[in-house]
Amino acid sequence: MVGGRPKTGGGSGKKPGPAAPPRQPWSAREIALDVLTRVETEQAYSNLLLNQALLKHKPDKADAGLATELVYGTIQRRNTIDYFLDRFVAKGVKKLEPWVRNLLRLSLYQLHYLDRVPEHAAVHEAVNIAKRRGHAGISGMVNGVLRNVIRRKEELIVPVSLEPVARIALEHSHPEWLVADWVRRFGAETAEKICRANNEPPSASVRVNTLKLTREELLGRLKEAGCEARPSDVSPAGIVVESGGNMALTPWYVNGELSVQDESSMLVAEAAHPEPGMQVLDCCAAPGGKTSHMAELMNDRGRILACDIHEHKRELIAAQAERLSLRCVETKTIDARNLPEALAGTAFDRILLDAPCSGLGVIRRKPDIKWAKSPGDVAGIAELQYELLSGVSSLLAPGGVLVYSTCTVAEEENEQVVMRFLQEHPEFALSRPPQSLQDRLPADSVAPGGTITVLPHQFGSDGFFIAVLRKRS
């Protein structure tokens, strides 16, 4: 050896040994393990890492589906899984190396929550992964823990004797601080329904472009193509697609006949009630779903100025408008905090502030959120929301409407921001949304003042908050 490397020049005359066998393609469980470990150690978003991993390793459809199930399912059930594993890991789950901890997590998820994965397959591959990544001691520990789990599966239950917050948090795998807040606001029964809904797979929903066809026409086309679809109960423009693949890859999407959008999100443009010919400002508009919905409601007549702080996101808004053949949408790259100065002297008939938020209403789509956020994060973002709301309100014409919306169900980011705004801006008052919108919602979704809160369990849609604020004439 020279300098730690084998000689490459003439020498012993010995023939080189056989080449090492090529590395086998990564299995679904290896892909999931890598994503889960990086999510934990790098505080990265699981959906982004998973998409990158699937593009890199190109698993077949079945393995891609299993990897996706393991990543999202393991994150969704994380604290319940850790609670169970602590019974079988002598030194406790938290003291294990991150990759070992996540290997046990995704394995227990298969053994406890999935009924279509053979137990021997889950254990066998976990042990093999442990051998490749670690040493004999680790693989032996993994084997012992998982076989012990199988022998004692009947013990994997959450005690019903726990007080409600602790029981709900463990039964449905949510942070206790979040469950405690929902129990305080909505009661234990509703809090449990929210948590249960957050662990269910999100449904696919689309919004019909009514400038091109009716909802009934699009439903007919979907059904002719073999898709299972039904009208949304939440939005008159919405369709729930229960089977039919990725709607963004369909001809209807390419031709601008539909947009992929959650049902709750469709209520925002309807609450703003923009009319043809109006001047509209959308302050934080990316990726453009609400912008384009307002343009469709306006029959593409008038002007919508859609803004975002990031240029690549502004491009998304512009691309959406072009795909849908909307000409009334203009786009601008700007921080919403700078809009009052940049647009001084301009008066808009409608302003939409879909504010940046904690995202606690979209946990079923992004399960990482419930573990990444803390009460301090919620309080901190509420300050930014108030700053944005207070600033852009100066751009509203007398008699105009400002809609404040979020995809969170945190009181600090919703009702408290609005109440503070109304106290400090007496020229504004809460206004009730259109009656046709209220009629489609449960009575307790519309507060006496008119604010709307849609909870995840009510329609299987995202949790959302909407407040309609009218400026006095």
Coordinates of C-alpha atoms in Angstrom, one line a residue:
M1 CA 0.0 0.0 0.0
V2 CA 1.2 3.5 -0.8
G3 CA -0.4 6.4 1.0
G4 CA -3.3 4.2 2.0
R5 CA -4.1 3.2 -1.6
P6 CA -3.2 0.0 -3.5
K7 CA -0.5 0.2 -6.1
T8 CA -1.6 0.7 -9.6
G9 CA 1.7 0.2 -11.5
G10 CA 3.6 -3.1 -12.4
G11 CA 4.2 -5.3 -9.5
S12 CA 3.4 -8.6 -8.1
G13 CA 1.7 -10.0 -11.2
K14 CA -1.2 -11.2 -9.2
K15 CA -4.5 -11.2 -11.0
P16 CA -7.1 -8.9 -9.4
G17 CA -9.8 -10.6 -7.4
P18 CA -13.4 -10.8 -8.6
A19 CA -15.2 -7.4 -8.7
A20 CA -17.6 -6.7 -5.9
P21 CA -21.2 -7.5 -6.9
P22 CA -23.2 -4.4 -7.9
R23 CA -25.3 -2.8 -5.3
Q24 CA -28.9 -4.0 -5.5
P25 CA -31.6 -1.4 -6.1
W26 CA -32.9 0.1 -2.8
S27 CA -36.0 -1.6 -1.5
A28 CA -39.1 0.3 -0.4
R29 CA -38.1 0.0 3.3
E30 CA -34.6 1.3 2.6
I31 CA -36.0 4.3 0.8
A32 CA -38.5 5.0 3.6
L33 CA -35.7 4.6 6.3
D34 CA -33.5 7.1 4.5
V35 CA -36.3 9.6 4.2
L36 CA -37.5 9.2 7.8
T37 CA -33.9 9.6 9.2
R38 CA -33.3 12.7 7.1
V39 CA -36.6 14.2 8.2
E40 CA -35.6 13.7 11.8
T41 CA -31.9 14.8 11.6
E42 CA -32.3 17.6 9.0
Q43 CA -35.8 18.9 10.0
A44 CA -36.6 18.6 6.3
Y45 CA -40.1 18.1 4.8
S46 CA -41.1 14.5 4.2
N47 CA -43.0 15.1 1.0
L48 CA -40.0 16.9 -0.7
L49 CA -37.5 14.2 0.5
L50 CA -39.8 11.4 -0.5
N51 CA -40.3 12.8 -4.0
Q52 CA -36.6 13.2 -4.4
A53 CA -35.9 9.7 -3.3
L54 CA -38.5 8.2 -5.6
L55 CA -37.1 10.1 -8.6
K56 CA -33.6 8.9 -7.6
H57 CA -34.2 5.2 -7.0
K58 CA -37.1 4.7 -9.5
P59 CA -38.9 1.9 -7.6
D60 CA -41.7 0.1 -9.3
K61 CA -45.3 1.2 -8.6
A62 CA -45.8 -1.3 -5.7
D63 CA -42.5 -0.4 -4.0
A64 CA -43.2 3.3 -4.5
G65 CA -46.6 2.9 -2.9
L66 CA -45.1 0.9 0.1
A67 CA -42.4 3.5 0.6
T68 CA -44.9 6.3 0.6
E69 CA -47.2 4.4 3.1
L70 CA -44.2 3.7 5.4
V71 CA -43.0 7.3 5.4
Y72 CA -46.3 9.1 6.0
G73 CA -47.8 6.3 8.2
T74 CA -44.7 6.2 10.5
I75 CA -44.6 10.0 10.8
Q76 CA -48.4 10.1 11.5
R77 CA -48.2 7.5 14.3
R78 CA -44.8 8.5 15.7
N79 CA -45.5 9.1 19.4
T80 CA -47.7 6.0 19.6
I81 CA -45.1 3.9 18.0
D82 CA -42.4 5.2 20.4
Y83 CA -44.8 4.6 23.3
F84 CA -45.1 0.9 22.3
L85 CA -41.4 0.5 21.4
D86 CA -40.3 1.8 24.8
R87 CA -41.7 -1.5 26.3
F88 CA -39.3 -3.5 24.2
V89 CA -36.1 -1.4 24.0
A90 CA -34.2 -1.6 27.2
K91 CA -32.5 1.8 27.1
G92 CA -35.5 3.6 25.5
V93 CA -36.2 4.6 21.9
K94 CA -34.8 8.1 22.3
K95 CA -31.3 6.9 23.1
L96 CA -30.9 4.9 19.9
E97 CA -29.1 6.2 16.8
P98 CA -31.6 8.0 14.6
W99 CA -31.4 5.4 11.8
V100 CA -31.9 2.5 14.2
R101 CA -34.8 4.3 15.9
N102 CA -36.5 4.9 12.5
L103 CA -35.9 1.3 11.4
L104 CA -37.7 0.1 14.4
R105 CA -40.5 2.7 14.0
L106 CA -41.2 1.8 10.4
S107 CA -41.1 -1.9 11.2
L108 CA -43.5 -1.6 14.1
Y109 CA -45.8 0.5 11.9
Q110 CA -45.9 -2.5 9.5
L111 CA -46.5 -5.0 12.2
H112 CA -49.2 -3.1 14.1
Y113 CA -51.0 -0.9 11.5
L114 CA -50.7 -2.7 8.2
D115 CA -52.5 -6.0 7.7
R116 CA -51.2 -6.8 4.2
V117 CA -47.5 -7.0 5.0
P118 CA -46.4 -10.5 6.2
E119 CA -44.7 -10.3 9.6
H120 CA -41.7 -12.4 8.5
A121 CA -41.1 -10.1 5.6
A122 CA -41.0 -7.0 7.8
V123 CA -38.7 -8.6 10.3
H124 CA -36.4 -10.2 7.7
E125 CA -35.7 -7.0 5.8
A126 CA -35.3 -4.9 8.9
V127 CA -32.6 -7.3 10.1
N128 CA -30.9 -7.3 6.7
I129 CA -30.9 -3.5 6.6
A130 CA -29.4 -3.4 10.2
K131 CA -26.7 -5.8 9.1
R132 CA -25.8 -3.7 6.1
R133 CA -25.8 -0.4 8.0
G134 CA -24.6 -1.4 11.4
H135 CA -23.1 -4.5 13.0
A136 CA -24.1 -7.8 14.4
G137 CA -25.1 -6.3 17.8
I138 CA -27.6 -3.9 16.2
S139 CA -29.1 -6.5 13.8
G140 CA -29.5 -8.9 16.8
M141 CA -31.2 -6.2 18.8
V142 CA -33.5 -5.3 16.0
N143 CA -34.4 -9.0 15.5
G144 CA -35.0 -9.5 19.2
V145 CA -37.2 -6.4 19.6
L146 CA -39.4 -7.1 16.6
R147 CA -39.9 -10.8 17.4
N148 CA -40.8 -9.8 20.9
V149 CA -43.3 -7.3 19.5
I150 CA -44.9 -10.1 17.4
R151 CA -45.2 -12.3 20.5
R152 CA -46.7 -9.6 22.6
K153 CA -48.9 -7.8 20.0
E154 CA -51.9 -8.0 22.3
E155 CA -50.1 -5.6 24.6
L156 CA -50.0 -2.8 22.0
I157 CA -52.9 -0.9 23.3
V158 CA -53.3 2.6 24.8
P159 CA -54.8 2.3 28.4
V160 CA -58.3 3.6 28.5
S161 CA -57.7 4.8 32.1
L162 CA -55.5 7.7 30.9
E163 CA -57.0 11.1 31.3
P164 CA -58.7 12.4 28.0
V165 CA -55.9 14.6 26.6
A166 CA -53.2 11.9 27.2
R167 CA -55.4 9.1 25.8
I168 CA -56.4 11.0 22.7
A169 CA -52.8 12.1 22.1
L170 CA -51.5 8.5 22.3
E171 CA -54.5 6.8 20.6
H172 CA -54.3 9.1 17.6
S173 CA -50.7 10.2 17.8
H174 CA -50.8 13.9 18.2
P175 CA -48.8 16.2 20.6
E176 CA -50.4 16.7 23.9
W177 CA -50.2 20.5 23.8
L178 CA -52.2 20.5 20.6
V179 CA -54.8 18.0 21.8
A180 CA -55.2 20.0 25.1
D181 CA -55.9 23.2 23.1
W182 CA -58.5 21.4 20.9
V183 CA -60.2 19.8 24.0
R184 CA -60.4 23.3 25.6
R185 CA -61.9 24.9 22.5
F186 CA -64.1 22.1 21.0
G187 CA -64.5 19.5 23.7
A188 CA -62.9 16.0 24.0
E189 CA -65.3 14.4 21.5
T190 CA -64.7 16.8 18.7
A191 CA -60.9 17.0 19.5
E192 CA -60.8 13.2 19.0
K193 CA -62.7 13.4 15.7
I194 CA -60.2 16.0 14.5
C195 CA -57.2 13.8 15.4
R196 CA -58.8 10.7 13.8
A197 CA -59.5 12.7 10.6
N198 CA -55.9 13.9 10.5
N199 CA -54.7 10.3 10.2
E200 CA -56.9 9.4 7.3
P201 CA -55.6 9.7 3.7
P202 CA -56.6 13.0 2.1
S203 CA -59.2 12.8 -0.7
A204 CA -58.5 14.3 -4.1
S205 CA -60.7 17.2 -5.1
V206 CA -60.8 19.4 -8.2
R207 CA -62.4 22.7 -9.1
V208 CA -64.1 23.0 -12.4
N209 CA -63.2 26.0 -14.6
T210 CA -66.8 27.3 -15.1
L211 CA -65.6 29.6 -17.9
K212 CA -65.1 26.4 -20.0
L213 CA -67.7 23.9 -18.8
T214 CA -70.2 23.1 -16.1
R215 CA -69.6 20.9 -13.1
E216 CA -72.1 18.4 -14.5
E217 CA -70.2 18.3 -17.8
L218 CA -66.9 17.6 -16.2
L219 CA -68.5 15.0 -13.9
G220 CA -69.8 13.2 -17.0
R221 CA -66.4 13.3 -18.7
L222 CA -64.7 11.9 -15.5
K223 CA -67.2 9.1 -15.2
E224 CA -66.9 8.2 -18.9
A225 CA -63.2 7.8 -18.4
G226 CA -63.8 5.4 -15.6
C227 CA -63.1 7.8 -12.7
E228 CA -65.2 7.5 -9.5
A229 CA -66.3 11.1 -8.8
R230 CA -69.1 12.9 -7.1
P231 CA -70.1 16.6 -6.5
S232 CA -68.5 18.3 -3.5
D233 CA -70.8 19.1 -0.6
V234 CA -68.6 22.0 0.3
S235 CA -68.2 24.0 -2.9
P236 CA -70.5 24.3 -6.0
A237 CA -67.4 24.3 -8.2
G238 CA -65.9 21.2 -6.5
I239 CA -65.7 17.6 -7.4
V240 CA -64.3 14.8 -5.2
V241 CA -62.4 12.2 -7.2
E242 CA -62.3 9.0 -5.3
S243 CA -60.4 7.1 -7.9
G244 CA -58.8 8.1 -11.1
G245 CA -55.1 8.8 -10.5
N246 CA -53.3 12.1 -10.4
M247 CA -55.7 14.7 -11.8
A248 CA -52.8 17.1 -12.7
L249 CA -51.6 14.5 -15.3
T250 CA -55.0 14.4 -17.1
P251 CA -56.0 16.1 -20.4
W252 CA -58.7 18.0 -18.4
Y253 CA -56.0 19.7 -16.3
V254 CA -53.7 20.4 -19.3
N255 CA -56.7 21.9 -21.2
G256 CA -57.5 24.2 -18.3
E257 CA -60.8 22.6 -17.6
L258 CA -60.0 21.9 -13.9
S259 CA -57.7 22.9 -11.1
V260 CA -56.5 20.6 -8.2
Q261 CA -57.7 22.3 -5.0
D262 CA -58.9 21.2 -1.6
E263 CA -62.6 21.7 -1.0
S264 CA -62.2 24.0 2.0
S265 CA -59.8 26.2 0.1
M266 CA -62.5 26.7 -2.6
L267 CA -64.7 28.6 0.0
V268 CA -62.2 31.5 0.2
A269 CA -62.9 33.0 -3.2
E270 CA -66.6 32.4 -2.7
A271 CA -66.5 34.3 0.6
A272 CA -64.7 37.2 -1.1
H273 CA -67.6 37.3 -3.7
P274 CA -65.7 39.2 -6.4
E275 CA -67.8 40.6 -9.2
P276 CA -66.9 41.2 -12.9
G277 CA -65.1 44.5 -13.4
M278 CA -63.7 44.7 -9.9
Q279 CA -60.1 45.6 -8.9
V280 CA -58.8 42.7 -6.7
L281 CA -55.6 42.3 -4.7
D282 CA -54.4 38.8 -3.7
C283 CA -51.5 39.4 -1.3
C284 CA -49.9 36.0 -0.8
A285 CA -51.3 34.3 -3.9
A286 CA -49.0 31.3 -4.7
P287 CA -49.6 28.8 -6.1
G288 CA -52.6 30.6 -7.5
G289 CA -55.6 28.4 -6.8
K290 CA -57.6 31.1 -5.1
T291 CA -56.5 33.7 -7.5
S292 CA -57.7 31.7 -10.5
H293 CA -61.0 30.9 -8.7
M294 CA -61.7 34.6 -8.2
A295 CA -60.9 35.3 -11.8
E296 CA -63.4 32.6 -12.9
L297 CA -66.1 34.0 -10.5
M298 CA -65.4 37.4 -12.2
N299 CA -65.9 35.9 -15.7
D300 CA -62.3 37.0 -16.4
R301 CA -63.4 40.6 -16.4
G302 CA -61.7 43.2 -14.2
R303 CA -58.2 43.0 -12.8
I304 CA -56.6 40.8 -10.2
L305 CA -53.1 41.7 -9.0
A306 CA -51.6 38.5 -7.5
C307 CA -48.4 38.8 -5.5
D308 CA -45.9 36.6 -3.8
I309 CA -42.5 37.2 -2.2
H310 CA -40.7 34.5 -4.3
E311 CA -40.2 34.9 -8.0
H312 CA -40.5 31.1 -8.7
K313 CA -43.8 31.1 -6.9
R314 CA -45.0 34.2 -8.9
E315 CA -44.2 32.1 -12.0
L316 CA -46.5 29.4 -10.7
I317 CA -49.4 31.8 -10.4
A318 CA -48.8 33.1 -13.9
A319 CA -48.6 29.6 -15.3
Q320 CA -51.9 28.7 -13.6
A321 CA -53.6 31.7 -15.2
E322 CA -52.2 30.9 -18.6
R323 CA -53.2 27.2 -18.4
L324 CA -56.8 28.3 -17.5
S325 CA -56.9 31.0 -20.2
L326 CA -57.4 33.8 -17.7
R327 CA -56.4 37.2 -18.9
C328 CA -57.4 39.4 -16.0
V329 CA -54.6 38.1 -13.7
E330 CA -51.4 40.2 -13.3
T331 CA -48.6 39.0 -11.1
K332 CA -45.9 40.7 -9.1
T333 CA -43.0 39.6 -7.0
I334 CA -43.1 41.5 -3.7
D335 CA -43.1 41.0 0.0
A336 CA -46.7 41.5 1.2
R337 CA -45.4 43.7 4.0
N338 CA -44.2 46.2 1.4
L339 CA -47.6 46.3 -0.5
P340 CA -49.0 49.4 1.3
E341 CA -46.0 51.5 0.3
A342 CA -45.6 50.0 -3.2
L343 CA -49.3 50.4 -4.1
A344 CA -50.0 53.6 -2.1
G345 CA -52.9 55.5 -3.7
T346 CA -54.5 52.4 -5.2
A347 CA -57.9 51.4 -3.9
F348 CA -59.1 47.8 -4.4
D349 CA -62.7 46.5 -4.2
R350 CA -61.6 43.2 -2.8
I351 CA -58.4 42.1 -1.0
L352 CA -57.6 38.5 -0.2
L353 CA -55.0 37.9 2.5
D354 CA -54.5 34.1 2.6
A355 CA -51.9 34.5 5.4
P356 CA -48.8 32.4 6.0
C357 CA -49.7 30.2 9.0
S358 CA -48.7 27.1 11.1
G359 CA -50.6 24.8 8.7
L360 CA -52.3 22.9 11.6
G361 CA -55.4 22.4 9.4
V362 CA -53.5 20.3 6.8
I363 CA -51.9 17.8 9.1
R364 CA -53.4 14.9 7.1
R365 CA -51.4 16.1 4.0
K366 CA -48.3 17.1 5.9
P367 CA -48.0 15.0 9.1
D368 CA -44.6 16.4 9.9
I369 CA -46.3 19.7 10.9
K370 CA -47.7 18.4 14.2
W371 CA -44.3 17.3 15.4
A372 CA -42.4 20.4 14.0
K373 CA -44.6 23.1 15.5
S374 CA -44.8 24.3 19.1
P375 CA -47.0 26.8 20.9
G376 CA -44.3 29.4 20.6
D377 CA -44.3 29.0 16.8
V378 CA -48.0 29.6 16.7
A379 CA -47.7 32.8 18.8
G380 CA -44.8 34.1 16.7
I381 CA -46.5 33.7 13.4
A382 CA -49.7 35.4 14.7
E383 CA -47.6 38.6 15.0
L384 CA -46.7 38.5 11.3
Q385 CA -50.3 37.8 10.3
Y386 CA -51.5 40.8 12.2
E387 CA -48.8 43.0 10.6
L388 CA -49.8 41.8 7.1
L389 CA -53.5 42.3 7.8
S390 CA -53.1 45.7 9.3
G391 CA -50.8 46.9 6.5
V392 CA -52.9 45.7 3.4
S393 CA -56.1 47.0 4.9
S394 CA -55.1 50.5 4.0
L395 CA -55.4 49.6 0.3
L396 CA -59.1 48.7 0.5
A397 CA -61.7 51.1 -1.0
P398 CA -64.6 52.3 1.3
G399 CA -67.3 49.7 1.2
G400 CA -64.9 47.0 0.0
V401 CA -64.3 43.6 1.4
L402 CA -61.0 42.1 2.8
V403 CA -61.0 38.4 3.3
Y404 CA -58.5 37.0 5.9
S405 CA -58.0 33.2 5.6
T406 CA -55.6 30.5 6.9
C407 CA -55.3 26.8 6.7
T408 CA -54.9 26.4 10.5
V409 CA -57.4 25.9 13.3
A410 CA -55.3 27.7 15.9
E411 CA -57.2 30.4 17.7
E412 CA -54.2 32.6 18.1
E413 CA -53.8 32.8 14.3
N414 CA -57.5 33.1 13.5
E415 CA -60.0 34.7 15.9
Q416 CA -57.5 36.5 18.0
V417 CA -55.8 38.1 15.0
V418 CA -59.2 39.3 13.7
M419 CA -60.4 40.6 17.0
R420 CA -57.2 42.5 17.6
F421 CA -57.5 44.0 14.1
L422 CA -61.1 45.1 14.6
Q423 CA -60.3 46.7 18.0
E424 CA -57.5 48.8 16.3
H425 CA -59.3 49.5 13.1
P426 CA -62.8 50.7 13.9
E427 CA -63.5 51.5 10.2
F428 CA -63.8 47.8 9.7
A429 CA -66.6 45.4 10.8
L430 CA -67.1 41.6 10.4
S431 CA -69.5 40.7 7.7
R432 CA -71.3 37.4 7.2
P433 CA -70.3 35.4 4.2
P434 CA -72.9 34.8 1.4
Q435 CA -76.0 32.9 2.7
S436 CA -75.6 30.2 0.0
L437 CA -72.1 29.4 1.5
Q438 CA -73.4 29.4 5.1
D439 CA -76.2 27.0 4.1
R440 CA -73.7 24.3 3.1
L441 CA -71.9 24.3 6.4
P442 CA -72.7 22.9 9.8
A443 CA -74.3 25.5 12.1
D444 CA -71.3 25.4 14.4
S445 CA -68.9 26.2 11.5
V446 CA -70.2 29.8 11.3
A447 CA -69.6 31.8 14.4
P448 CA -72.2 34.4 15.6
G449 CA -70.0 37.2 14.1
G450 CA -69.7 35.4 10.8
T451 CA -66.3 33.9 10.8
I452 CA -66.0 30.4 9.3
T453 CA -64.1 27.5 10.8
V454 CA -64.1 24.2 8.8
L455 CA -62.7 21.3 10.8
P456 CA -61.0 18.3 9.1
H457 CA -63.6 15.7 10.2
Q458 CA -66.6 17.6 9.0
F459 CA -66.1 17.0 5.3
G460 CA -62.8 15.2 5.1
S461 CA -61.3 18.4 3.8
D462 CA -58.6 20.7 5.2
G463 CA -59.1 22.7 8.3
F464 CA -59.7 26.3 7.3
F465 CA -60.5 29.7 8.8
I466 CA -62.2 32.6 6.9
A467 CA -63.1 36.0 8.1
V468 CA -64.9 38.6 5.8
L469 CA -64.1 42.1 6.9
R470 CA -66.0 45.1 5.3
K471 CA -64.7 48.6 5.3
R472 CA -67.4 51.1 6.2
S473 CA -68.5 53.4 3.4

